[in-house]
Amino acid sequence: MNIVVLIKQVPGTTQVKINPDTGTLIRDGVEAVVNPFDEYAIEEALRIREKVGGTVKVVTMGPPQADSALRTAISMGADEGYLISDRAFAGSDTWATSYTLSKGIETLEEVDLIICGKQAIDGDTAQVGPGVAEMLNIPFVAWVRKVEEITDTSIRVERLMEEGYDVVEMPLPGLITVVKEINTPRMASLKGKMKAKKAVITTLNTTNMNTDPKRIGLEGSPTQVLRSFVPEKKSGGEIIQGDVSDLVSKVKSTIQSLGVIK
Ligand SMILES: Cc1cc2nc3c(=O)[nH]c(=O)nc-3n(C[C@H](O)[C@H](O)[C@H](O)COP(=O)(O)OP(=O)(O)OC[C@H]3O[C@@H](n4cnc5c(N)ncnc54)[C@H](O)[C@@H]3O)c2cc1C
């Protein structure tokens, strides 16, 4: 079974600051980690490999420093790491990211199963997994909480729903995105860390990937972020007391003073 896990490097904090002038993330001094949901994806791939044999390849798209996310996955037990990195990919939205990742996957030998996290904790869109499946024209199941059975040609999974779960069977090759209920990710072993240090990471870019220049980076991104900002913190409210007519007139005068109504 040839398994590919897509992992994203994200800031290790939810307190991300945004540069008010450029509207971009301030990444300096912020520790970068493997997206937590992707650790469940790596763990599940390793468990499937332990059960049925095969290889686990981890793929990330990001700047050169995303190399360390791949090494983290290798230290957990993944076999190979692939870094999709090129200046031409900068500014990609989820559509262009999905396209570029799908083109990276196409450079790998036969792939049976692709596993993604449910969502990235920074972008939070949960679009990339399904997007990659669409671009590769393969089926997918999102929000998988358990892999019940897997064979060379199919996979049966439990998909988390708001009330309960669905049991879904899908032919392979296919893609799943996983939720944290699926497993407990293992810690890296010392042997794994040594292996990760020495591992050769393959870099994929516009010279060795068959990408259409019109579908990558800013040009290939139909989404436009007009403004990014951190909402201002609001200070404590005011409790207004009195009878109903008093309250109504106080609320009305407050709204009028804010210029919302005349
Ligand atoms: C207009 C626009 C411009 C942008 N410009 C930039 C930019 O210049 N630089 C920048 O860093 N970001 C940029 N982004 C953000 C970038 O598009 C998203 O971070 C990226 O597409 C992933 O989306 P997400 O974080 O919502 O991931 P989700 O869809 O929530 O992730 C789901 C799963 O997909 C996989 N996945 C997601 N991203 C990757 C990845 N990169 N590599 C491997 N697997 C992945 C993981 O398994 C993850 O758990 C831009 C976004 C927009 C809308």
PDB file of C-alpha atoms and ligand atoms in Angstrom:
ATOM      1  CA  MET A   1       0.000   0.000   0.000  1.00  0.00           C
ATOM      2  CA  ASN A   2       1.533   3.295  -1.080  1.00  0.00           C
ATOM      3  CA  ILE A   3       0.310   5.980   1.288  1.00  0.00           C
ATOM      4  CA  VAL A   4       0.882   9.732   0.947  1.00  0.00           C
ATOM      5  CA  VAL A   5       0.292  12.031   3.901  1.00  0.00           C
ATOM      6  CA  LEU A   6      -0.124  15.749   3.255  1.00  0.00           C
ATOM      7  CA  ILE A   7       1.205  17.831   6.112  1.00  0.00           C
ATOM      8  CA  LYS A   8       1.304  21.573   6.609  1.00  0.00           C
ATOM      9  CA  GLN A   9       3.724  23.544   8.772  1.00  0.00           C
ATOM     10  CA  VAL A  10       1.808  26.064  10.886  1.00  0.00           C
ATOM     11  CA  PRO A  11       2.629  28.569  13.646  1.00  0.00           C
ATOM     12  CA  GLY A  12       2.660  26.774  17.020  1.00  0.00           C
ATOM     13  CA  THR A  13       0.242  29.311  18.486  1.00  0.00           C
ATOM     14  CA  THR A  14      -3.292  30.493  17.926  1.00  0.00           C
ATOM     15  CA  GLN A  15      -2.199  34.033  18.918  1.00  0.00           C
ATOM     16  CA  VAL A  16      -0.985  34.866  15.415  1.00  0.00           C
ATOM     17  CA  LYS A  17      -0.225  38.549  14.831  1.00  0.00           C
ATOM     18  CA  ILE A  18      -0.902  40.295  11.532  1.00  0.00           C
ATOM     19  CA  ASN A  19       1.198  43.118  10.114  1.00  0.00           C
ATOM     20  CA  PRO A  20      -1.382  45.943   9.836  1.00  0.00           C
ATOM     21  CA  ASP A  21       0.442  47.532   6.865  1.00  0.00           C
ATOM     22  CA  THR A  22       0.880  44.468   4.671  1.00  0.00           C
ATOM     23  CA  GLY A  23      -1.970  42.297   6.008  1.00  0.00           C
ATOM     24  CA  THR A  24       0.378  39.288   6.132  1.00  0.00           C
ATOM     25  CA  LEU A  25       1.214  37.019   9.073  1.00  0.00           C
ATOM     26  CA  ILE A  26       4.141  37.997  11.300  1.00  0.00           C
ATOM     27  CA  ARG A  27       6.082  34.719  11.343  1.00  0.00           C
ATOM     28  CA  ASP A  28       9.307  36.015  12.952  1.00  0.00           C
ATOM     29  CA  GLY A  29       9.920  34.540  16.382  1.00  0.00           C
ATOM     30  CA  VAL A  30       6.920  32.232  16.093  1.00  0.00           C
ATOM     31  CA  GLU A  31       7.748  28.548  16.498  1.00  0.00           C
ATOM     32  CA  ALA A  32       6.623  26.423  13.543  1.00  0.00           C
ATOM     33  CA  VAL A  33       5.071  22.990  14.127  1.00  0.00           C
ATOM     34  CA  VAL A  34       3.362  20.244  12.148  1.00  0.00           C
ATOM     35  CA  ASN A  35      -0.347  21.063  11.945  1.00  0.00           C
ATOM     36  CA  PRO A  36      -1.748  19.043  14.895  1.00  0.00           C
ATOM     37  CA  PHE A  37      -4.467  17.368  12.780  1.00  0.00           C
ATOM     38  CA  ASP A  38      -1.752  16.159  10.398  1.00  0.00           C
ATOM     39  CA  GLU A  39      -0.067  14.242  13.243  1.00  0.00           C
ATOM     40  CA  TYR A  40      -3.211  12.070  13.377  1.00  0.00           C
ATOM     41  CA  ALA A  41      -2.917  11.606   9.607  1.00  0.00           C
ATOM     42  CA  ILE A  42       0.727  10.491   9.934  1.00  0.00           C
ATOM     43  CA  GLU A  43      -0.150   8.116  12.795  1.00  0.00           C
ATOM     44  CA  GLU A  44      -2.982   6.515  10.825  1.00  0.00           C
ATOM     45  CA  ALA A  45      -0.723   6.018   7.802  1.00  0.00           C
ATOM     46  CA  LEU A  46       1.873   4.320  10.002  1.00  0.00           C
ATOM     47  CA  ARG A  47      -0.786   2.043  11.521  1.00  0.00           C
ATOM     48  CA  ILE A  48      -2.073   1.048   8.076  1.00  0.00           C
ATOM     49  CA  ARG A  49       1.503   0.342   6.919  1.00  0.00           C
ATOM     50  CA  GLU A  50       2.084  -1.783  10.028  1.00  0.00           C
ATOM     51  CA  LYS A  51      -1.061  -3.775   9.203  1.00  0.00           C
ATOM     52  CA  VAL A  52      -0.789  -4.266   5.441  1.00  0.00           C
ATOM     53  CA  GLY A  53       2.787  -3.239   4.556  1.00  0.00           C
ATOM     54  CA  GLY A  54       3.874  -0.558   2.100  1.00  0.00           C
ATOM     55  CA  THR A  55       5.414   2.901   2.289  1.00  0.00           C
ATOM     56  CA  VAL A  56       4.449   6.204   3.859  1.00  0.00           C
ATOM     57  CA  LYS A  57       5.532   9.328   1.976  1.00  0.00           C
ATOM     58  CA  VAL A  58       4.986  12.745   3.512  1.00  0.00           C
ATOM     59  CA  VAL A  59       4.510  15.774   1.300  1.00  0.00           C
ATOM     60  CA  THR A  60       4.395  19.429   2.249  1.00  0.00           C
ATOM     61  CA  MET A  61       4.127  22.632   0.245  1.00  0.00           C
ATOM     62  CA  GLY A  62       5.793  25.591   1.854  1.00  0.00           C
ATOM     63  CA  PRO A  63       8.997  27.619   2.204  1.00  0.00           C
ATOM     64  CA  PRO A  64      12.391  25.832   2.584  1.00  0.00           C
ATOM     65  CA  GLN A  65      12.029  25.756   6.391  1.00  0.00           C
ATOM     66  CA  ALA A  66       8.987  23.445   6.027  1.00  0.00           C
ATOM     67  CA  ASP A  67      11.696  20.766   5.601  1.00  0.00           C
ATOM     68  CA  SER A  68      11.625  20.418   9.404  1.00  0.00           C
ATOM     69  CA  ALA A  69       7.940  19.355   9.337  1.00  0.00           C
ATOM     70  CA  LEU A  70       8.898  16.501   7.003  1.00  0.00           C
ATOM     71  CA  ARG A  71      11.734  15.473   9.333  1.00  0.00           C
ATOM     72  CA  THR A  72       9.288  15.435  12.267  1.00  0.00           C
ATOM     73  CA  ALA A  73       7.089  13.018  10.300  1.00  0.00           C
ATOM     74  CA  ILE A  74      10.096  10.859   9.412  1.00  0.00           C
ATOM     75  CA  SER A  75      11.140  10.785  13.076  1.00  0.00           C
ATOM     76  CA  MET A  76       7.675   9.375  13.846  1.00  0.00           C
ATOM     77  CA  GLY A  77       8.235   6.612  11.259  1.00  0.00           C
ATOM     78  CA  ALA A  78       7.427   7.925   7.771  1.00  0.00           C
ATOM     79  CA  ASP A  79       9.683   6.579   4.996  1.00  0.00           C
ATOM     80  CA  GLU A  80      10.258   9.536   2.664  1.00  0.00           C
ATOM     81  CA  GLY A  81       9.754  13.307   2.597  1.00  0.00           C
ATOM     82  CA  TYR A  82       8.917  15.602  -0.333  1.00  0.00           C
ATOM     83  CA  LEU A  83       9.093  19.398  -0.127  1.00  0.00           C
ATOM     84  CA  ILE A  84       7.117  21.317  -2.750  1.00  0.00           C
ATOM     85  CA  SER A  85       8.780  24.697  -2.730  1.00  0.00           C
ATOM     86  CA  ASP A  86       9.210  27.396  -5.330  1.00  0.00           C
ATOM     87  CA  ARG A  87       8.875  31.201  -5.337  1.00  0.00           C
ATOM     88  CA  ALA A  88       6.346  30.759  -8.137  1.00  0.00           C
ATOM     89  CA  PHE A  89       3.972  29.075  -5.640  1.00  0.00           C
ATOM     90  CA  ALA A  90       3.927  32.106  -3.280  1.00  0.00           C
ATOM     91  CA  GLY A  91       0.521  33.684  -2.734  1.00  0.00           C
ATOM     92  CA  SER A  92      -1.384  30.467  -3.487  1.00  0.00           C
ATOM     93  CA  ASP A  93      -4.931  30.290  -2.157  1.00  0.00           C
ATOM     94  CA  THR A  94      -6.527  26.934  -1.314  1.00  0.00           C
ATOM     95  CA  TRP A  95      -7.421  26.306  -4.988  1.00  0.00           C
ATOM     96  CA  ALA A  96      -3.851  26.845  -6.232  1.00  0.00           C
ATOM     97  CA  THR A  97      -2.459  24.964  -3.206  1.00  0.00           C
ATOM     98  CA  SER A  98      -4.685  21.960  -3.997  1.00  0.00           C
ATOM     99  CA  TYR A  99      -3.646  22.058  -7.652  1.00  0.00           C
ATOM    100  CA  THR A 100       0.064  22.288  -6.819  1.00  0.00           C
ATOM    101  CA  LEU A 101      -0.133  19.485  -4.244  1.00  0.00           C
ATOM    102  CA  SER A 102      -1.983  17.281  -6.757  1.00  0.00           C
ATOM    103  CA  LYS A 103       0.761  17.902  -9.323  1.00  0.00           C
ATOM    104  CA  GLY A 104       3.390  17.012  -6.706  1.00  0.00           C
ATOM    105  CA  ILE A 105       1.560  13.768  -5.940  1.00  0.00           C
ATOM    106  CA  GLU A 106       1.479  12.952  -9.647  1.00  0.00           C
ATOM    107  CA  THR A 107       5.292  12.876  -9.668  1.00  0.00           C
ATOM    108  CA  LEU A 108       5.273  10.038  -7.107  1.00  0.00           C
ATOM    109  CA  GLU A 109       4.953   6.417  -8.128  1.00  0.00           C
ATOM    110  CA  GLU A 110       1.566   4.759  -7.835  1.00  0.00           C
ATOM    111  CA  VAL A 111      -0.397   6.150  -4.881  1.00  0.00           C
ATOM    112  CA  ASP A 112      -3.189   4.117  -3.249  1.00  0.00           C
ATOM    113  CA  LEU A 113      -4.274   6.292  -0.359  1.00  0.00           C
ATOM    114  CA  ILE A 114      -3.810   9.977   0.507  1.00  0.00           C
ATOM    115  CA  ILE A 115      -4.390  11.061   4.103  1.00  0.00           C
ATOM    116  CA  CYS A 116      -4.838  14.680   5.236  1.00  0.00           C
ATOM    117  CA  GLY A 117      -5.708  16.332   8.503  1.00  0.00           C
ATOM    118  CA  LYS A 118      -9.272  17.617   8.952  1.00  0.00           C
ATOM    119  CA  GLN A 119      -8.061  21.207   8.625  1.00  0.00           C
ATOM    120  CA  ALA A 120      -5.050  23.428   9.215  1.00  0.00           C
ATOM    121  CA  ILE A 121      -5.126  25.385  12.472  1.00  0.00           C
ATOM    122  CA  ASP A 122      -4.038  28.616  10.754  1.00  0.00           C
ATOM    123  CA  GLY A 123      -5.946  28.712   7.450  1.00  0.00           C
ATOM    124  CA  ASP A 124      -8.787  26.640   8.933  1.00  0.00           C
ATOM    125  CA  THR A 125     -10.650  26.226   5.649  1.00  0.00           C
ATOM    126  CA  ALA A 126     -10.622  22.383   5.488  1.00  0.00           C
ATOM    127  CA  GLN A 127     -10.675  22.799   1.687  1.00  0.00           C
ATOM    128  CA  VAL A 128      -7.297  21.427   0.655  1.00  0.00           C
ATOM    129  CA  GLY A 129      -7.987  17.681   1.213  1.00  0.00           C
ATOM    130  CA  PRO A 130     -11.201  17.643  -0.846  1.00  0.00           C
ATOM    131  CA  GLY A 131      -9.557  20.037  -3.337  1.00  0.00           C
ATOM    132  CA  VAL A 132      -6.652  17.655  -3.962  1.00  0.00           C
ATOM    133  CA  ALA A 133      -9.069  14.731  -4.457  1.00  0.00           C
ATOM    134  CA  GLU A 134     -11.038  16.749  -7.010  1.00  0.00           C
ATOM    135  CA  MET A 135      -7.900  17.794  -8.896  1.00  0.00           C
ATOM    136  CA  LEU A 136      -6.735  14.145  -9.005  1.00  0.00           C
ATOM    137  CA  ASN A 137     -10.248  12.982  -9.899  1.00  0.00           C
ATOM    138  CA  ILE A 138     -10.344  10.412  -7.088  1.00  0.00           C
ATOM    139  CA  PRO A 139     -13.029   9.848  -4.412  1.00  0.00           C
ATOM    140  CA  PHE A 140     -12.655  11.181  -0.866  1.00  0.00           C
ATOM    141  CA  VAL A 141     -14.225  10.893   2.564  1.00  0.00           C
ATOM    142  CA  ALA A 142     -13.745  13.784   5.011  1.00  0.00           C
ATOM    143  CA  TRP A 143     -13.802  13.668   8.842  1.00  0.00           C
ATOM    144  CA  VAL A 144     -12.811  10.015   9.223  1.00  0.00           C
ATOM    145  CA  ARG A 145     -12.753   8.867  12.847  1.00  0.00           C
ATOM    146  CA  LYS A 146     -11.924   5.197  12.231  1.00  0.00           C
ATOM    147  CA  VAL A 147     -10.531   3.016   9.462  1.00  0.00           C
ATOM    148  CA  GLU A 148     -12.537  -0.199   9.809  1.00  0.00           C
ATOM    149  CA  GLU A 149     -11.031  -2.184   6.958  1.00  0.00           C
ATOM    150  CA  ILE A 150      -8.590  -1.632   4.127  1.00  0.00           C
ATOM    151  CA  THR A 151      -7.693  -3.814   1.160  1.00  0.00           C
ATOM    152  CA  ASP A 152      -5.656  -3.165  -1.997  1.00  0.00           C
ATOM    153  CA  THR A 153      -8.749  -1.858  -3.738  1.00  0.00           C
ATOM    154  CA  SER A 154     -11.047  -0.381  -1.092  1.00  0.00           C
ATOM    155  CA  ILE A 155     -11.326   1.221   2.326  1.00  0.00           C
ATOM    156  CA  ARG A 156     -14.225   1.194   4.807  1.00  0.00           C
ATOM    157  CA  VAL A 157     -14.299   4.055   7.289  1.00  0.00           C
ATOM    158  CA  GLU A 158     -16.430   5.698   9.935  1.00  0.00           C
ATOM    159  CA  ARG A 159     -17.125   9.348   9.105  1.00  0.00           C
ATOM    160  CA  LEU A 160     -17.879  11.628  12.048  1.00  0.00           C
ATOM    161  CA  MET A 161     -21.248  13.392  11.786  1.00  0.00           C
ATOM    162  CA  GLU A 162     -22.917  15.913  14.086  1.00  0.00           C
ATOM    163  CA  GLU A 163     -25.047  13.180  15.597  1.00  0.00           C
ATOM    164  CA  GLY A 164     -23.237   9.853  15.376  1.00  0.00           C
ATOM    165  CA  TYR A 165     -21.295   8.542  12.386  1.00  0.00           C
ATOM    166  CA  ASP A 166     -21.695   7.098   8.879  1.00  0.00           C
ATOM    167  CA  VAL A 167     -19.991   3.935   7.644  1.00  0.00           C
ATOM    168  CA  VAL A 168     -18.656   4.627   4.154  1.00  0.00           C
ATOM    169  CA  GLU A 169     -16.868   2.326   1.734  1.00  0.00           C
ATOM    170  CA  MET A 170     -14.762   3.861  -1.004  1.00  0.00           C
ATOM    171  CA  PRO A 171     -12.666   2.397  -3.834  1.00  0.00           C
ATOM    172  CA  LEU A 172      -8.925   3.109  -3.872  1.00  0.00           C
ATOM    173  CA  PRO A 173      -7.049   5.150  -4.932  1.00  0.00           C
ATOM    174  CA  GLY A 174      -8.825   7.661  -2.726  1.00  0.00           C
ATOM    175  CA  LEU A 175      -8.295  10.369  -0.116  1.00  0.00           C
ATOM    176  CA  ILE A 176      -9.436  10.687   3.487  1.00  0.00           C
ATOM    177  CA  THR A 177      -9.192  13.559   5.959  1.00  0.00           C
ATOM    178  CA  VAL A 178      -9.008  12.536   9.605  1.00  0.00           C
ATOM    179  CA  VAL A 179     -10.271  13.938  12.912  1.00  0.00           C
ATOM    180  CA  LYS A 180      -8.501  13.723  16.256  1.00  0.00           C
ATOM    181  CA  GLU A 181     -10.784  10.930  17.504  1.00  0.00           C
ATOM    182  CA  ILE A 182      -9.047   8.504  15.120  1.00  0.00           C
ATOM    183  CA  ASN A 183      -5.934   7.699  17.185  1.00  0.00           C
ATOM    184  CA  THR A 184      -3.248   8.968  19.537  1.00  0.00           C
ATOM    185  CA  PRO A 185      -0.138  10.032  17.611  1.00  0.00           C
ATOM    186  CA  ARG A 186       3.064   8.353  18.742  1.00  0.00           C
ATOM    187  CA  MET A 187       6.120  10.199  20.025  1.00  0.00           C
ATOM    188  CA  ALA A 188       9.259  10.098  17.878  1.00  0.00           C
ATOM    189  CA  SER A 189      11.793   7.458  18.965  1.00  0.00           C
ATOM    190  CA  LEU A 190      15.502   8.221  19.334  1.00  0.00           C
ATOM    191  CA  LYS A 191      16.181   5.940  16.343  1.00  0.00           C
ATOM    192  CA  GLY A 192      13.535   7.842  14.382  1.00  0.00           C
ATOM    193  CA  LYS A 193      15.122  11.170  15.233  1.00  0.00           C
ATOM    194  CA  MET A 194      18.529   9.932  14.030  1.00  0.00           C
ATOM    195  CA  LYS A 195      16.970   8.674  10.795  1.00  0.00           C
ATOM    196  CA  ALA A 196      15.152  11.998  10.281  1.00  0.00           C
ATOM    197  CA  LYS A 197      18.360  13.974  10.727  1.00  0.00           C
ATOM    198  CA  LYS A 198      20.064  12.045   7.944  1.00  0.00           C
ATOM    199  CA  ALA A 199      17.052  11.691   5.639  1.00  0.00           C
ATOM    200  CA  VAL A 200      17.339  13.067   2.116  1.00  0.00           C
ATOM    201  CA  ILE A 201      14.333  15.265   1.370  1.00  0.00           C
ATOM    202  CA  THR A 202      13.311  15.498  -2.287  1.00  0.00           C
ATOM    203  CA  THR A 203      12.469  19.015  -3.444  1.00  0.00           C
ATOM    204  CA  LEU A 204       9.776  19.440  -6.060  1.00  0.00           C
ATOM    205  CA  ASN A 205       9.420  22.715  -7.949  1.00  0.00           C
ATOM    206  CA  THR A 206       8.402  24.145 -11.303  1.00  0.00           C
ATOM    207  CA  THR A 207      11.383  22.514 -12.995  1.00  0.00           C
ATOM    208  CA  ASN A 208      10.503  18.927 -12.032  1.00  0.00           C
ATOM    209  CA  MET A 209       6.709  19.246 -11.703  1.00  0.00           C
ATOM    210  CA  ASN A 210       4.358  19.524 -14.635  1.00  0.00           C
ATOM    211  CA  THR A 211       2.557  22.663 -13.455  1.00  0.00           C
ATOM    212  CA  ASP A 212       0.646  25.117 -15.618  1.00  0.00           C
ATOM    213  CA  PRO A 213       2.037  28.625 -14.826  1.00  0.00           C
ATOM    214  CA  LYS A 214      -1.496  30.045 -15.019  1.00  0.00           C
ATOM    215  CA  ARG A 215      -2.721  27.740 -12.233  1.00  0.00           C
ATOM    216  CA  ILE A 216      -0.065  28.366  -9.580  1.00  0.00           C
ATOM    217  CA  GLY A 217       0.775  31.141  -7.114  1.00  0.00           C
ATOM    218  CA  LEU A 218      -1.086  34.441  -7.147  1.00  0.00           C
ATOM    219  CA  GLU A 219      -2.080  34.163 -10.810  1.00  0.00           C
ATOM    220  CA  GLY A 220      -3.686  30.762 -10.237  1.00  0.00           C
ATOM    221  CA  SER A 221      -5.557  31.941  -7.119  1.00  0.00           C
ATOM    222  CA  PRO A 222      -9.147  33.080  -7.682  1.00  0.00           C
ATOM    223  CA  THR A 223      -9.523  34.154  -4.019  1.00  0.00           C
ATOM    224  CA  GLN A 224      -8.410  37.648  -3.073  1.00  0.00           C
ATOM    225  CA  VAL A 225      -7.853  38.626   0.541  1.00  0.00           C
ATOM    226  CA  LEU A 226      -8.747  42.331   0.644  1.00  0.00           C
ATOM    227  CA  ARG A 227      -7.815  42.909   4.278  1.00  0.00           C
ATOM    228  CA  SER A 228      -6.596  40.844   7.244  1.00  0.00           C
ATOM    229  CA  PHE A 229      -6.797  42.234  10.740  1.00  0.00           C
ATOM    230  CA  VAL A 230      -7.001  41.230  14.367  1.00  0.00           C
ATOM    231  CA  PRO A 231     -10.342  42.387  15.827  1.00  0.00           C
ATOM    232  CA  GLU A 232      -9.880  45.079  18.461  1.00  0.00           C
ATOM    233  CA  LYS A 233     -10.397  43.866  22.017  1.00  0.00           C
ATOM    234  CA  LYS A 234     -13.632  45.241  23.482  1.00  0.00           C
ATOM    235  CA  SER A 235     -13.620  46.487  27.062  1.00  0.00           C
ATOM    236  CA  GLY A 236     -16.307  45.401  29.561  1.00  0.00           C
ATOM    237  CA  GLY A 237     -19.948  46.356  28.891  1.00  0.00           C
ATOM    238  CA  GLU A 238     -22.317  48.465  30.931  1.00  0.00           C
ATOM    239  CA  ILE A 239     -25.292  47.034  32.812  1.00  0.00           C
ATOM    240  CA  ILE A 240     -28.341  49.286  32.423  1.00  0.00           C
ATOM    241  CA  GLN A 241     -31.049  48.894  35.049  1.00  0.00           C
ATOM    242  CA  GLY A 242     -34.538  50.344  35.412  1.00  0.00           C
ATOM    243  CA  ASP A 243     -38.080  49.768  34.146  1.00  0.00           C
ATOM    244  CA  VAL A 244     -38.760  48.816  30.535  1.00  0.00           C
ATOM    245  CA  SER A 245     -39.480  52.341  29.200  1.00  0.00           C
ATOM    246  CA  ASP A 246     -36.305  53.651  30.893  1.00  0.00           C
ATOM    247  CA  LEU A 247     -34.276  50.811  29.400  1.00  0.00           C
ATOM    248  CA  VAL A 248     -35.698  51.379  25.903  1.00  0.00           C
ATOM    249  CA  SER A 249     -34.910  55.101  25.939  1.00  0.00           C
ATOM    250  CA  LYS A 250     -31.389  54.482  27.299  1.00  0.00           C
ATOM    251  CA  VAL A 251     -30.655  51.842  24.659  1.00  0.00           C
ATOM    252  CA  LYS A 252     -32.083  54.155  21.964  1.00  0.00           C
ATOM    253  CA  SER A 253     -29.968  57.122  23.046  1.00  0.00           C
ATOM    254  CA  THR A 254     -26.856  54.898  23.199  1.00  0.00           C
ATOM    255  CA  ILE A 255     -27.471  53.646  19.651  1.00  0.00           C
ATOM    256  CA  GLN A 256     -28.117  57.233  18.488  1.00  0.00           C
ATOM    257  CA  SER A 257     -24.846  58.384  20.061  1.00  0.00           C
ATOM    258  CA  LEU A 258     -23.042  55.687  18.053  1.00  0.00           C
ATOM    259  CA  GLY A 259     -24.588  57.105  14.872  1.00  0.00           C
ATOM    260  CA  VAL A 260     -26.354  53.826  13.990  1.00  0.00           C
ATOM    261  CA  ILE A 261     -29.829  55.465  13.991  1.00  0.00           C
ATOM    262  CA  LYS A 262     -31.000  59.084  14.083  1.00  0.00           C
TER     263      LYS A 262
HETATM  264  C1  LIG B   1      -5.693  34.849  -1.534  1.00  0.00           C
HETATM  265  C2  LIG B   1      -4.847  34.002  -0.668  1.00  0.00           C
HETATM  266  C3  LIG B   1      -3.484  34.199  -0.684  1.00  0.00           C
HETATM  267  C4  LIG B   1      -2.666  33.430   0.125  1.00  0.00           C
HETATM  268  N1  LIG B   1      -1.364  33.665   0.085  1.00  0.00           N
HETATM  269  C5  LIG B   1      -0.562  32.950   0.863  1.00  0.00           C
HETATM  270  C6  LIG B   1       0.839  33.182   0.863  1.00  0.00           C
HETATM  271  O1  LIG B   1       1.336  34.052   0.158  1.00  0.00           O
HETATM  272  N2  LIG B   1       1.621  32.410   1.673  1.00  0.00           N
HETATM  273  C7  LIG B   1       1.063  31.439   2.464  1.00  0.00           C
HETATM  274  O2  LIG B   1       1.805  30.756   3.202  1.00  0.00           O
HETATM  275  N3  LIG B   1      -0.255  31.186   2.485  1.00  0.00           N
HETATM  276  C8  LIG B   1      -1.077  31.921   1.709  1.00  0.00           C
HETATM  277  N4  LIG B   1      -2.406  31.687   1.742  1.00  0.00           N
HETATM  278  C9  LIG B   1      -2.923  30.641   2.594  1.00  0.00           C
HETATM  279  C10 LIG B   1      -2.901  29.325   1.847  1.00  0.00           C
HETATM  280  O3  LIG B   1      -3.653  29.360   0.688  1.00  0.00           O
HETATM  281  C11 LIG B   1      -3.507  28.276   2.742  1.00  0.00           C
HETATM  282  O4  LIG B   1      -2.769  28.274   3.931  1.00  0.00           O
HETATM  283  C12 LIG B   1      -3.403  26.910   2.108  1.00  0.00           C
HETATM  284  O5  LIG B   1      -4.106  26.859   0.901  1.00  0.00           O
HETATM  285  C13 LIG B   1      -3.961  25.842   2.999  1.00  0.00           C
HETATM  286  O6  LIG B   1      -5.275  26.154   3.360  1.00  0.00           O
HETATM  287  P1  LIG B   1      -5.699  25.933   4.837  1.00  0.00           P
HETATM  288  O7  LIG B   1      -4.631  26.481   5.711  1.00  0.00           O
HETATM  289  O8  LIG B   1      -7.078  26.443   5.025  1.00  0.00           O
HETATM  290  O9  LIG B   1      -5.652  24.334   4.970  1.00  0.00           O
HETATM  291  P2  LIG B   1      -6.840  23.299   5.164  1.00  0.00           P
HETATM  292  O10 LIG B   1      -7.585  23.145   3.908  1.00  0.00           O
HETATM  293  O11 LIG B   1      -7.615  23.622   6.409  1.00  0.00           O
HETATM  294  O12 LIG B   1      -5.933  22.008   5.410  1.00  0.00           O
HETATM  295  C14 LIG B   1      -6.498  20.693   5.375  1.00  0.00           C
HETATM  296  C15 LIG B   1      -5.399  19.688   5.212  1.00  0.00           C
HETATM  297  O13 LIG B   1      -4.806  19.838   3.924  1.00  0.00           O
HETATM  298  C16 LIG B   1      -3.394  19.562   4.002  1.00  0.00           C
HETATM  299  N5  LIG B   1      -2.658  20.779   3.649  1.00  0.00           N
HETATM  300  C17 LIG B   1      -3.061  22.069   3.712  1.00  0.00           C
HETATM  301  N6  LIG B   1      -2.093  22.901   3.280  1.00  0.00           N
HETATM  302  C18 LIG B   1      -1.043  22.120   2.952  1.00  0.00           C
HETATM  303  C19 LIG B   1       0.264  22.373   2.469  1.00  0.00           C
HETATM  304  N7  LIG B   1       0.700  23.612   2.220  1.00  0.00           N
HETATM  305  N8  LIG B   1       1.095  21.323   2.245  1.00  0.00           N
HETATM  306  C20 LIG B   1       0.677  20.057   2.484  1.00  0.00           C
HETATM  307  N9  LIG B   1      -0.545  19.739   2.967  1.00  0.00           N
HETATM  308  C21 LIG B   1      -1.394  20.754   3.184  1.00  0.00           C
HETATM  309  C22 LIG B   1      -3.130  19.122   5.435  1.00  0.00           C
HETATM  310  O14 LIG B   1      -3.293  17.730   5.517  1.00  0.00           O
HETATM  311  C23 LIG B   1      -4.249  19.820   6.203  1.00  0.00           C
HETATM  312  O15 LIG B   1      -4.551  19.195   7.436  1.00  0.00           O
HETATM  313  C24 LIG B   1      -3.240  32.435   0.961  1.00  0.00           C
HETATM  314  C25 LIG B   1      -4.610  32.247   0.971  1.00  0.00           C
HETATM  315  C26 LIG B   1      -5.425  33.007   0.189  1.00  0.00           C
HETATM  316  C27 LIG B   1      -6.897  32.782   0.242  1.00  0.00           C
END
